[in-house]
Amino acid sequence: MSCWTKHELENMLEDVVNELCLSGEMIDKYGQEGTAPATLVRLVLEEKDRQIRMLKLGMVQIETKT
């Protein structure tokens, strides 16, 4: 049995997702679909890992504003 309530766990999960600094693109793609939080966290971490690999290879990330 957990020592936290369901509401407390949901708030903790929301805090984690907020700390991931979701890009507008990720929010547009997954936020409106009601993606499960665990799946969203995994997708965001995979995207962050990809960005880190690209930066280590010397690639530069260019963001455009639409």
Short mmCIF file of C-alpha atoms in Angstrom, two decimals:
data_model
loop_
_atom_site.label_atom_id
_atom_site.label_comp_id
_atom_site.label_asym_id
_atom_site.label_seq_id
_atom_site.Cartn_x
_atom_site.Cartn_y
_atom_site.Cartn_z
CA MET A 1 0.00 0.00 0.00
CA SER A 2 1.30 3.42 -0.93
CA CYS A 3 1.76 6.09 1.69
CA TRP A 4 0.57 8.70 -0.85
CA THR A 5 -2.95 9.38 -2.02
CA LYS A 6 -3.96 9.11 -5.67
CA HIS A 7 -4.19 12.90 -5.86
CA GLU A 8 -0.66 13.30 -4.43
CA LEU A 9 0.74 10.77 -6.92
CA GLU A 10 -0.98 12.55 -9.82
CA ASN A 11 0.52 15.86 -8.66
CA MET A 12 3.99 14.31 -8.43
CA LEU A 13 3.66 12.89 -11.93
CA GLU A 14 2.49 16.26 -13.24
CA ASP A 15 5.52 17.91 -11.62
CA VAL A 16 7.82 15.42 -13.37
CA VAL A 17 6.19 16.07 -16.75
CA ASN A 18 6.43 19.83 -16.21
CA GLU A 19 10.14 19.57 -15.38
CA LEU A 20 10.80 17.82 -18.69
CA CYS A 21 10.31 21.17 -20.46
CA LEU A 22 8.08 19.86 -23.21
CA SER A 23 8.50 21.56 -26.55
CA GLY A 24 5.48 23.08 -28.22
CA GLU A 25 5.73 20.37 -30.85
CA MET A 26 5.56 17.59 -28.25
CA ILE A 27 2.60 19.23 -26.52
CA ASP A 28 0.79 19.68 -29.84
CA LYS A 29 1.47 16.09 -30.87
CA TYR A 30 0.83 14.22 -27.61
CA GLY A 31 -0.97 16.57 -25.24
CA GLN A 32 -4.20 16.69 -27.18
CA GLU A 33 -4.28 12.93 -27.74
CA GLY A 34 -4.50 12.18 -24.04
CA THR A 35 -1.28 10.18 -24.12
CA ALA A 36 -0.69 8.22 -20.94
CA PRO A 37 1.77 10.07 -18.66
CA ALA A 38 4.26 7.20 -18.54
CA THR A 39 4.29 7.01 -22.35
CA LEU A 40 4.67 10.78 -22.60
CA VAL A 41 7.66 10.75 -20.22
CA ARG A 42 9.29 7.93 -22.23
CA LEU A 43 8.75 9.77 -25.53
CA VAL A 44 10.12 13.02 -24.14
CA LEU A 45 13.20 11.32 -22.70
CA GLU A 46 13.83 9.56 -26.01
CA GLU A 47 13.62 12.93 -27.79
CA LYS A 48 16.01 14.52 -25.28
CA ASP A 49 18.46 11.62 -25.75
CA ARG A 50 18.28 12.09 -29.53
CA GLN A 51 18.98 15.82 -29.16
CA ILE A 52 21.97 15.14 -26.90
CA ARG A 53 23.41 12.60 -29.37
CA MET A 54 23.05 15.11 -32.21
CA LEU A 55 24.71 17.88 -30.20
CA LYS A 56 27.62 15.56 -29.33
CA LEU A 57 28.07 14.92 -33.06
CA GLY A 58 28.42 18.66 -33.58
CA MET A 59 25.00 19.29 -35.04
CA VAL A 60 23.23 22.51 -34.18
CA GLN A 61 19.56 22.65 -33.33
CA ILE A 62 17.64 25.40 -35.08
CA GLU A 63 14.18 26.14 -33.79
CA THR A 64 11.70 28.03 -35.92
CA LYS A 65 8.79 29.96 -34.57
CA THR A 66 5.52 29.47 -36.39
#
